[in-house]
Amino acid sequence: MKIDILTLFPEMFDSFFSHSMMKRAIKKGILRASARNLRDFTHDRHRTCDDKPFGGGPGMLMKPEPVFEAVEALLGKIPPRTRGRALTGRRFVYLTPQGEPFSQQKAKALSRSRHLVFLCGHYEGVDERVIRRLVTDEISIGDYVLTGGEVPAMVVIDAVVRLLKGVLGSEESKSFESFSHNLLEYPQYTRPASYRGMRVPEVLLSGNHQAIERWRRQEAAQRTLKRRPDILKKQESRSCTP
Ligand code: SAM
């Protein structure tokens, strides 16, 4: 997979791509990633990427020209009147609190693309013409407002890249984790079996795999019911839909 990030702060991604799973994915040749500075696509002495919004109002907006020029440098000429997906067959993601709430399902859908471009907003956001003409997916990581799109981009990229084949040590670990079966994951323990008076549930030490499986299913269901009943409700209404 190829990932390009358009940002005013490309250095923020240096550490992100040089540790842990990202580093491994790049080393294995599964991921090619680069963060591009939008200021490299400006033409004035101050490398200006923002301006006042038409009609007044507080704050500044990201200008369209550096974004369009960065996209053209990456993907080639943008034909007039092209919109989003039709542009290239790739996905162009804008991180915004106004977007579709991010989910494991969305991460799976994005992991099927061979090329993702992420646009990180700043200030009051980005000129609407960028969104209308270039963006295929608007994604929010939650109902709160952050300063910029860099941290949200990292959240989405992390969730997507760990789904790529060969990135995680054990392919199994993905299929049983939270959200993969509309359930949260069951509680887990490691050694020692007893610590500061707290003992690991006996069933996990029993060696009885059927009993362990049953216990885990019950715990996952109880935990989901208590912490995230909305997931179970969604699942119910999906299975009731004719
Ligand atoms: N004025 C915008 C609004 O009210 O919708 C908020 C702009 S915010 C201060 C600046 C940038 O941070 C956004 O353009 C976006 O890229 C990013 N951002 C902030 N909160 C986010 C969230 N919850 N999810 C995704 N991106 C977010």
PDB file of C-alpha atoms and ligand atoms in Angstrom:
ATOM      1  CA  MET A   1       0.000   0.000   0.000  1.00  0.00           C
ATOM      2  CA  LYS A   2       1.101   3.543  -0.708  1.00  0.00           C
ATOM      3  CA  ILE A   3       0.198   6.371   1.694  1.00  0.00           C
ATOM      4  CA  ASP A   4       0.774  10.058   1.014  1.00  0.00           C
ATOM      5  CA  ILE A   5       0.016  12.683   3.630  1.00  0.00           C
ATOM      6  CA  LEU A   6      -0.480  16.358   2.803  1.00  0.00           C
ATOM      7  CA  THR A   7       0.304  18.431   5.875  1.00  0.00           C
ATOM      8  CA  LEU A   8       1.782  21.674   7.183  1.00  0.00           C
ATOM      9  CA  PHE A   9       3.789  19.632   9.725  1.00  0.00           C
ATOM     10  CA  PRO A  10       5.435  16.663   7.960  1.00  0.00           C
ATOM     11  CA  GLU A  11       7.992  16.257  10.788  1.00  0.00           C
ATOM     12  CA  MET A  12       5.191  15.039  13.071  1.00  0.00           C
ATOM     13  CA  PHE A  13       5.158  11.804  11.045  1.00  0.00           C
ATOM     14  CA  ASP A  14       8.918  11.080  11.324  1.00  0.00           C
ATOM     15  CA  SER A  15       8.600   9.327  14.658  1.00  0.00           C
ATOM     16  CA  PHE A  16       5.273   7.699  13.761  1.00  0.00           C
ATOM     17  CA  PHE A  17       6.736   5.911  10.729  1.00  0.00           C
ATOM     18  CA  SER A  18      10.014   4.945  12.394  1.00  0.00           C
ATOM     19  CA  HIS A  19       8.695   2.826  15.278  1.00  0.00           C
ATOM     20  CA  SER A  20       6.857  -0.380  16.010  1.00  0.00           C
ATOM     21  CA  MET A  21       4.361  -1.718  13.471  1.00  0.00           C
ATOM     22  CA  MET A  22       4.785   1.125  10.933  1.00  0.00           C
ATOM     23  CA  LYS A  23       8.524   0.610  10.859  1.00  0.00           C
ATOM     24  CA  ARG A  24       8.004  -3.128  10.369  1.00  0.00           C
ATOM     25  CA  ALA A  25       5.464  -2.631   7.557  1.00  0.00           C
ATOM     26  CA  ILE A  26       7.874  -0.304   5.719  1.00  0.00           C
ATOM     27  CA  LYS A  27      10.845  -2.625   6.259  1.00  0.00           C
ATOM     28  CA  LYS A  28       8.868  -5.585   4.897  1.00  0.00           C
ATOM     29  CA  GLY A  29       7.917  -3.575   1.789  1.00  0.00           C
ATOM     30  CA  ILE A  30       4.190  -3.764   2.634  1.00  0.00           C
ATOM     31  CA  LEU A  31       3.906   0.003   3.099  1.00  0.00           C
ATOM     32  CA  ARG A  32       5.414   3.015   1.329  1.00  0.00           C
ATOM     33  CA  ALA A  33       4.629   6.241   3.156  1.00  0.00           C
ATOM     34  CA  SER A  34       5.563   9.853   2.775  1.00  0.00           C
ATOM     35  CA  ALA A  35       4.452  13.108   4.376  1.00  0.00           C
ATOM     36  CA  ARG A  36       4.536  16.120   2.037  1.00  0.00           C
ATOM     37  CA  ASN A  37       4.782  19.710   3.142  1.00  0.00           C
ATOM     38  CA  LEU A  38       1.986  21.809   1.616  1.00  0.00           C
ATOM     39  CA  ARG A  39       4.251  24.849   1.878  1.00  0.00           C
ATOM     40  CA  ASP A  40       6.418  23.291  -0.872  1.00  0.00           C
ATOM     41  CA  PHE A  41       3.508  23.983  -3.227  1.00  0.00           C
ATOM     42  CA  THR A  42       3.271  27.734  -2.597  1.00  0.00           C
ATOM     43  CA  HIS A  43       4.864  30.497  -4.693  1.00  0.00           C
ATOM     44  CA  ASP A  44       5.269  33.446  -2.344  1.00  0.00           C
ATOM     45  CA  ARG A  45       8.140  34.419  -0.077  1.00  0.00           C
ATOM     46  CA  HIS A  46       6.210  33.537   3.090  1.00  0.00           C
ATOM     47  CA  ARG A  47       5.026  30.170   1.739  1.00  0.00           C
ATOM     48  CA  THR A  48       1.452  31.121   2.633  1.00  0.00           C
ATOM     49  CA  CYS A  49      -1.093  28.311   2.961  1.00  0.00           C
ATOM     50  CA  ASP A  50      -3.926  30.171   4.729  1.00  0.00           C
ATOM     51  CA  ASP A  51      -6.153  33.186   4.208  1.00  0.00           C
ATOM     52  CA  LYS A  52      -9.221  34.897   5.716  1.00  0.00           C
ATOM     53  CA  PRO A  53     -12.628  33.345   5.019  1.00  0.00           C
ATOM     54  CA  PHE A  54     -14.876  35.189   2.542  1.00  0.00           C
ATOM     55  CA  GLY A  55     -17.865  36.713   4.323  1.00  0.00           C
ATOM     56  CA  GLY A  56     -15.849  37.291   7.498  1.00  0.00           C
ATOM     57  CA  GLY A  57     -15.764  35.258  10.673  1.00  0.00           C
ATOM     58  CA  PRO A  58     -13.041  34.146  13.039  1.00  0.00           C
ATOM     59  CA  GLY A  59      -9.771  32.421  12.126  1.00  0.00           C
ATOM     60  CA  MET A  60      -8.105  31.463   8.884  1.00  0.00           C
ATOM     61  CA  LEU A  61      -8.761  28.817   6.228  1.00  0.00           C
ATOM     62  CA  MET A  62      -6.393  26.620   4.241  1.00  0.00           C
ATOM     63  CA  LYS A  63      -6.139  27.908   0.664  1.00  0.00           C
ATOM     64  CA  PRO A  64      -7.057  25.618  -2.225  1.00  0.00           C
ATOM     65  CA  GLU A  65      -4.011  26.219  -4.495  1.00  0.00           C
ATOM     66  CA  PRO A  66      -1.300  24.402  -2.462  1.00  0.00           C
ATOM     67  CA  VAL A  67      -3.589  21.375  -2.016  1.00  0.00           C
ATOM     68  CA  PHE A  68      -4.524  21.149  -5.717  1.00  0.00           C
ATOM     69  CA  GLU A  69      -0.885  21.603  -6.749  1.00  0.00           C
ATOM     70  CA  ALA A  70       0.317  18.966  -4.283  1.00  0.00           C
ATOM     71  CA  VAL A  71      -2.287  16.510  -5.592  1.00  0.00           C
ATOM     72  CA  GLU A  72      -1.272  17.228  -9.196  1.00  0.00           C
ATOM     73  CA  ALA A  73       2.390  16.681  -8.310  1.00  0.00           C
ATOM     74  CA  LEU A  74       1.424  13.315  -6.802  1.00  0.00           C
ATOM     75  CA  LEU A  75      -1.207  12.036  -9.206  1.00  0.00           C
ATOM     76  CA  GLY A  76      -0.963  14.084 -12.384  1.00  0.00           C
ATOM     77  CA  LYS A  77      -3.187  16.732 -13.945  1.00  0.00           C
ATOM     78  CA  ILE A  78      -6.696  17.053 -12.452  1.00  0.00           C
ATOM     79  CA  PRO A  79      -9.193  17.250 -15.309  1.00  0.00           C
ATOM     80  CA  PRO A  80     -11.802  20.040 -14.976  1.00  0.00           C
ATOM     81  CA  ARG A  81     -15.093  19.104 -13.317  1.00  0.00           C
ATOM     82  CA  THR A  82     -13.716  15.787 -12.008  1.00  0.00           C
ATOM     83  CA  ARG A  83     -15.024  14.854  -8.599  1.00  0.00           C
ATOM     84  CA  GLY A  84     -13.489  12.772  -5.822  1.00  0.00           C
ATOM     85  CA  ARG A  85     -13.332   9.084  -6.606  1.00  0.00           C
ATOM     86  CA  ALA A  86     -13.453   9.547 -10.372  1.00  0.00           C
ATOM     87  CA  LEU A  87     -10.216  11.502 -10.116  1.00  0.00           C
ATOM     88  CA  THR A  88      -7.842   8.575  -9.896  1.00  0.00           C
ATOM     89  CA  GLY A  89      -9.474   5.451  -8.503  1.00  0.00           C
ATOM     90  CA  ARG A  90      -7.514   6.081  -5.279  1.00  0.00           C
ATOM     91  CA  ARG A  91      -8.988   7.346  -2.032  1.00  0.00           C
ATOM     92  CA  PHE A  92      -8.460  10.870  -0.863  1.00  0.00           C
ATOM     93  CA  VAL A  93      -9.264  11.219   2.833  1.00  0.00           C
ATOM     94  CA  TYR A  94      -9.903  14.538   4.564  1.00  0.00           C
ATOM     95  CA  LEU A  95      -9.793  14.359   8.367  1.00  0.00           C
ATOM     96  CA  THR A  96     -12.547  16.554   9.786  1.00  0.00           C
ATOM     97  CA  PRO A  97     -14.828  16.615  12.847  1.00  0.00           C
ATOM     98  CA  GLN A  98     -17.700  16.895  10.332  1.00  0.00           C
ATOM     99  CA  GLY A  99     -16.871  13.542   8.714  1.00  0.00           C
ATOM    100  CA  GLU A 100     -18.219  10.012   9.006  1.00  0.00           C
ATOM    101  CA  PRO A 101     -17.306   8.568  12.445  1.00  0.00           C
ATOM    102  CA  PHE A 102     -14.257   6.311  12.052  1.00  0.00           C
ATOM    103  CA  SER A 103     -14.796   2.607  12.757  1.00  0.00           C
ATOM    104  CA  GLN A 104     -13.153  -0.794  12.369  1.00  0.00           C
ATOM    105  CA  GLN A 105     -15.418  -1.367   9.363  1.00  0.00           C
ATOM    106  CA  LYS A 106     -14.138   1.809   7.712  1.00  0.00           C
ATOM    107  CA  ALA A 107     -10.544   0.765   8.469  1.00  0.00           C
ATOM    108  CA  LYS A 108     -11.220  -2.550   6.691  1.00  0.00           C
ATOM    109  CA  ALA A 109     -12.689  -0.771   3.665  1.00  0.00           C
ATOM    110  CA  LEU A 110      -9.685   1.572   3.416  1.00  0.00           C
ATOM    111  CA  SER A 111      -7.236  -1.324   3.807  1.00  0.00           C
ATOM    112  CA  ARG A 112      -8.459  -2.671   0.420  1.00  0.00           C
ATOM    113  CA  SER A 113      -7.122   0.383  -1.448  1.00  0.00           C
ATOM    114  CA  ARG A 114      -3.655   0.365  -2.936  1.00  0.00           C
ATOM    115  CA  HIS A 115      -3.139   4.130  -2.557  1.00  0.00           C
ATOM    116  CA  LEU A 116      -4.477   6.460   0.140  1.00  0.00           C
ATOM    117  CA  VAL A 117      -3.921  10.213   0.278  1.00  0.00           C
ATOM    118  CA  PHE A 118      -4.626  12.007   3.580  1.00  0.00           C
ATOM    119  CA  LEU A 119      -5.211  15.740   3.910  1.00  0.00           C
ATOM    120  CA  CYS A 120      -4.584  17.166   7.382  1.00  0.00           C
ATOM    121  CA  GLY A 121      -6.506  20.379   8.012  1.00  0.00           C
ATOM    122  CA  HIS A 122      -5.517  23.267  10.292  1.00  0.00           C
ATOM    123  CA  TYR A 123      -6.916  26.615  11.426  1.00  0.00           C
ATOM    124  CA  GLU A 124     -10.687  26.635  10.708  1.00  0.00           C
ATOM    125  CA  GLY A 125     -10.294  23.894   8.105  1.00  0.00           C
ATOM    126  CA  VAL A 126      -9.931  23.895   4.344  1.00  0.00           C
ATOM    127  CA  ASP A 127     -11.588  25.747   1.437  1.00  0.00           C
ATOM    128  CA  GLU A 128     -14.766  23.823   0.482  1.00  0.00           C
ATOM    129  CA  ARG A 129     -13.671  23.523  -3.183  1.00  0.00           C
ATOM    130  CA  VAL A 130     -10.915  21.114  -2.122  1.00  0.00           C
ATOM    131  CA  ILE A 131     -13.496  18.875  -0.457  1.00  0.00           C
ATOM    132  CA  ARG A 132     -15.984  19.054  -3.324  1.00  0.00           C
ATOM    133  CA  ARG A 133     -13.463  18.379  -6.076  1.00  0.00           C
ATOM    134  CA  LEU A 134     -10.852  16.069  -4.560  1.00  0.00           C
ATOM    135  CA  VAL A 135     -12.040  14.306  -1.421  1.00  0.00           C
ATOM    136  CA  THR A 136     -13.578  10.819  -1.545  1.00  0.00           C
ATOM    137  CA  ASP A 137     -13.874  10.209   2.231  1.00  0.00           C
ATOM    138  CA  GLU A 138     -14.410  12.679   5.086  1.00  0.00           C
ATOM    139  CA  ILE A 139     -13.521  11.010   8.385  1.00  0.00           C
ATOM    140  CA  SER A 140     -13.923  12.126  11.996  1.00  0.00           C
ATOM    141  CA  ILE A 141     -12.148  10.349  14.849  1.00  0.00           C
ATOM    142  CA  GLY A 142     -14.689  11.566  17.419  1.00  0.00           C
ATOM    143  CA  ASP A 143     -17.044  14.286  18.541  1.00  0.00           C
ATOM    144  CA  TYR A 144     -14.433  16.778  19.691  1.00  0.00           C
ATOM    145  CA  VAL A 145     -12.303  19.366  17.925  1.00  0.00           C
ATOM    146  CA  LEU A 146      -8.524  19.024  17.663  1.00  0.00           C
ATOM    147  CA  THR A 147      -6.015  21.604  16.449  1.00  0.00           C
ATOM    148  CA  GLY A 148      -5.038  19.742  13.327  1.00  0.00           C
ATOM    149  CA  GLY A 149      -5.590  16.636  11.212  1.00  0.00           C
ATOM    150  CA  GLU A 150      -2.176  15.059  11.879  1.00  0.00           C
ATOM    151  CA  VAL A 151      -3.135  13.069  14.983  1.00  0.00           C
ATOM    152  CA  PRO A 152      -6.432  11.899  13.379  1.00  0.00           C
ATOM    153  CA  ALA A 153      -4.465  10.832  10.262  1.00  0.00           C
ATOM    154  CA  MET A 154      -2.136   8.757  12.459  1.00  0.00           C
ATOM    155  CA  VAL A 155      -5.126   7.137  14.170  1.00  0.00           C
ATOM    156  CA  VAL A 156      -6.664   6.122  10.835  1.00  0.00           C
ATOM    157  CA  ILE A 157      -3.358   5.002   9.285  1.00  0.00           C
ATOM    158  CA  ASP A 158      -2.507   2.847  12.313  1.00  0.00           C
ATOM    159  CA  ALA A 159      -5.893   1.102  12.227  1.00  0.00           C
ATOM    160  CA  VAL A 160      -5.598   0.511   8.462  1.00  0.00           C
ATOM    161  CA  VAL A 161      -1.980  -0.627   8.240  1.00  0.00           C
ATOM    162  CA  ARG A 162      -2.281  -3.253  10.983  1.00  0.00           C
ATOM    163  CA  LEU A 163      -4.948  -4.931   8.824  1.00  0.00           C
ATOM    164  CA  LEU A 164      -2.577  -5.376   5.869  1.00  0.00           C
ATOM    165  CA  LYS A 165      -1.504  -8.950   5.337  1.00  0.00           C
ATOM    166  CA  GLY A 166       1.873  -9.716   6.904  1.00  0.00           C
ATOM    167  CA  VAL A 167       2.070  -6.660   9.165  1.00  0.00           C
ATOM    168  CA  LEU A 168       1.019  -8.240  12.475  1.00  0.00           C
ATOM    169  CA  GLY A 169       2.947 -11.179  13.873  1.00  0.00           C
ATOM    170  CA  SER A 170      -0.158 -13.328  14.226  1.00  0.00           C
ATOM    171  CA  GLU A 171      -2.959 -13.043  11.660  1.00  0.00           C
ATOM    172  CA  GLU A 172      -5.211 -14.701  14.276  1.00  0.00           C
ATOM    173  CA  SER A 173      -4.941 -11.794  16.687  1.00  0.00           C
ATOM    174  CA  LYS A 174      -6.894  -9.605  14.246  1.00  0.00           C
ATOM    175  CA  SER A 175      -9.826 -11.942  13.857  1.00  0.00           C
ATOM    176  CA  PHE A 176     -10.625 -12.205  17.596  1.00  0.00           C
ATOM    177  CA  GLU A 177     -10.075  -8.657  18.736  1.00  0.00           C
ATOM    178  CA  SER A 178     -12.673  -6.054  19.728  1.00  0.00           C
ATOM    179  CA  PHE A 179     -15.247  -5.092  17.057  1.00  0.00           C
ATOM    180  CA  SER A 180     -14.336  -7.930  14.679  1.00  0.00           C
ATOM    181  CA  HIS A 181     -17.428  -9.955  15.745  1.00  0.00           C
ATOM    182  CA  ASN A 182     -19.539  -7.054  17.016  1.00  0.00           C
ATOM    183  CA  LEU A 183     -18.210  -7.837  20.481  1.00  0.00           C
ATOM    184  CA  LEU A 184     -15.516  -6.364  22.691  1.00  0.00           C
ATOM    185  CA  GLU A 185     -12.656  -8.709  23.451  1.00  0.00           C
ATOM    186  CA  TYR A 186     -12.754 -10.939  26.563  1.00  0.00           C
ATOM    187  CA  PRO A 187     -10.443 -10.197  29.563  1.00  0.00           C
ATOM    188  CA  GLN A 188      -6.909 -11.596  29.285  1.00  0.00           C
ATOM    189  CA  TYR A 189      -4.222 -12.596  31.795  1.00  0.00           C
ATOM    190  CA  THR A 190      -0.562 -13.574  31.645  1.00  0.00           C
ATOM    191  CA  ARG A 191       1.926 -14.955  34.182  1.00  0.00           C
ATOM    192  CA  PRO A 192       2.167 -15.023  37.174  1.00  0.00           C
ATOM    193  CA  ALA A 193      -1.022 -16.980  37.913  1.00  0.00           C
ATOM    194  CA  SER A 194      -1.322 -15.242  41.266  1.00  0.00           C
ATOM    195  CA  TYR A 195      -0.160 -11.671  41.915  1.00  0.00           C
ATOM    196  CA  ARG A 196      -0.685  -9.542  45.048  1.00  0.00           C
ATOM    197  CA  GLY A 197      -3.551 -11.776  46.071  1.00  0.00           C
ATOM    198  CA  MET A 198      -5.262 -11.604  42.649  1.00  0.00           C
ATOM    199  CA  ARG A 199      -5.692 -14.993  41.026  1.00  0.00           C
ATOM    200  CA  VAL A 200      -6.239 -15.676  37.339  1.00  0.00           C
ATOM    201  CA  PRO A 201      -9.689 -17.317  36.738  1.00  0.00           C
ATOM    202  CA  GLU A 202      -9.283 -21.088  37.298  1.00  0.00           C
ATOM    203  CA  VAL A 203     -10.785 -22.008  33.918  1.00  0.00           C
ATOM    204  CA  LEU A 204      -7.848 -20.379  32.086  1.00  0.00           C
ATOM    205  CA  LEU A 205      -5.410 -22.650  33.958  1.00  0.00           C
ATOM    206  CA  SER A 206      -7.502 -25.778  33.382  1.00  0.00           C
ATOM    207  CA  GLY A 207      -6.165 -26.723  29.952  1.00  0.00           C
ATOM    208  CA  ASN A 208      -9.788 -27.435  28.910  1.00  0.00           C
ATOM    209  CA  HIS A 209      -9.996 -25.566  25.590  1.00  0.00           C
ATOM    210  CA  GLN A 210     -13.742 -25.956  25.163  1.00  0.00           C
ATOM    211  CA  ALA A 211     -14.398 -24.559  28.636  1.00  0.00           C
ATOM    212  CA  ILE A 212     -11.954 -21.696  27.984  1.00  0.00           C
ATOM    213  CA  GLU A 213     -13.688 -20.869  24.685  1.00  0.00           C
ATOM    214  CA  ARG A 214     -17.117 -20.897  26.397  1.00  0.00           C
ATOM    215  CA  TRP A 215     -15.852 -18.651  29.230  1.00  0.00           C
ATOM    216  CA  ARG A 216     -14.340 -16.194  26.760  1.00  0.00           C
ATOM    217  CA  ARG A 217     -17.546 -15.962  24.724  1.00  0.00           C
ATOM    218  CA  GLN A 218     -19.604 -15.305  27.877  1.00  0.00           C
ATOM    219  CA  GLU A 219     -17.151 -12.694  29.161  1.00  0.00           C
ATOM    220  CA  ALA A 220     -17.038 -10.926  25.777  1.00  0.00           C
ATOM    221  CA  ALA A 221     -20.855 -10.814  25.618  1.00  0.00           C
ATOM    222  CA  GLN A 222     -21.218  -9.570  29.223  1.00  0.00           C
ATOM    223  CA  ARG A 223     -18.523  -6.941  28.749  1.00  0.00           C
ATOM    224  CA  THR A 224     -20.104  -5.666  25.527  1.00  0.00           C
ATOM    225  CA  LEU A 225     -23.558  -5.554  27.113  1.00  0.00           C
ATOM    226  CA  LYS A 226     -22.224  -3.546  30.046  1.00  0.00           C
ATOM    227  CA  ARG A 227     -19.848  -1.194  28.244  1.00  0.00           C
ATOM    228  CA  ARG A 228     -21.169  -0.910  24.677  1.00  0.00           C
ATOM    229  CA  PRO A 229     -24.820  -2.017  24.427  1.00  0.00           C
ATOM    230  CA  ASP A 230     -25.036   0.139  21.260  1.00  0.00           C
ATOM    231  CA  ILE A 231     -22.880  -2.417  19.386  1.00  0.00           C
ATOM    232  CA  LEU A 232     -25.275  -5.235  20.266  1.00  0.00           C
ATOM    233  CA  LYS A 233     -28.310  -3.101  19.333  1.00  0.00           C
ATOM    234  CA  LYS A 234     -26.775  -2.287  15.943  1.00  0.00           C
ATOM    235  CA  GLN A 235     -26.121  -5.986  15.358  1.00  0.00           C
ATOM    236  CA  GLU A 236     -29.737  -6.822  16.338  1.00  0.00           C
ATOM    237  CA  SER A 237     -31.278  -4.227  14.032  1.00  0.00           C
ATOM    238  CA  ARG A 238     -29.028  -5.424  11.164  1.00  0.00           C
ATOM    239  CA  SER A 239     -30.174  -9.017  11.613  1.00  0.00           C
ATOM    240  CA  CYS A 240     -33.845  -7.897  11.821  1.00  0.00           C
ATOM    241  CA  THR A 241     -33.638  -5.945   8.546  1.00  0.00           C
ATOM    242  CA  PRO A 242     -35.309  -8.026   5.822  1.00  0.00           C
TER     243      PRO A 242
HETATM  244  N1  SAM B   1     -13.725  24.728  12.036  1.00  0.00           N
HETATM  245  C1  SAM B   1     -13.776  23.294  11.960  1.00  0.00           C
HETATM  246  C2  SAM B   1     -15.169  22.802  12.340  1.00  0.00           C
HETATM  247  O1  SAM B   1     -15.807  23.435  13.167  1.00  0.00           O
HETATM  248  O2  SAM B   1     -15.602  21.735  11.827  1.00  0.00           O
HETATM  249  C3  SAM B   1     -12.726  22.660  12.879  1.00  0.00           C
HETATM  250  C4  SAM B   1     -11.337  22.879  12.413  1.00  0.00           C
HETATM  251  S1  SAM B   1     -10.126  22.112  13.442  1.00  0.00           S
HETATM  252  C5  SAM B   1      -9.702  23.389  14.577  1.00  0.00           C
HETATM  253  C6  SAM B   1      -8.712  22.037  12.411  1.00  0.00           C
HETATM  254  C7  SAM B   1      -8.472  20.715  11.703  1.00  0.00           C
HETATM  255  O3  SAM B   1      -8.235  19.680  12.653  1.00  0.00           O
HETATM  256  C8  SAM B   1      -9.579  20.202  10.835  1.00  0.00           C
HETATM  257  O4  SAM B   1      -9.562  20.787   9.557  1.00  0.00           O
HETATM  258  C9  SAM B   1      -9.303  18.719  10.786  1.00  0.00           C
HETATM  259  O5  SAM B   1      -8.372  18.379   9.772  1.00  0.00           O
HETATM  260  C10 SAM B   1      -8.677  18.441  12.151  1.00  0.00           C
HETATM  261  N2  SAM B   1      -9.617  17.855  13.142  1.00  0.00           N
HETATM  262  C11 SAM B   1     -10.045  18.442  14.271  1.00  0.00           C
HETATM  263  N3  SAM B   1     -10.865  17.648  14.970  1.00  0.00           N
HETATM  264  C12 SAM B   1     -10.968  16.488  14.273  1.00  0.00           C
HETATM  265  C13 SAM B   1     -11.684  15.286  14.470  1.00  0.00           C
HETATM  266  N4  SAM B   1     -12.472  15.093  15.531  1.00  0.00           N
HETATM  267  N5  SAM B   1     -11.556  14.301  13.548  1.00  0.00           N
HETATM  268  C14 SAM B   1     -10.783  14.473  12.448  1.00  0.00           C
HETATM  269  N6  SAM B   1     -10.074  15.624  12.211  1.00  0.00           N
HETATM  270  C15 SAM B   1     -10.167  16.613  13.094  1.00  0.00           C
END
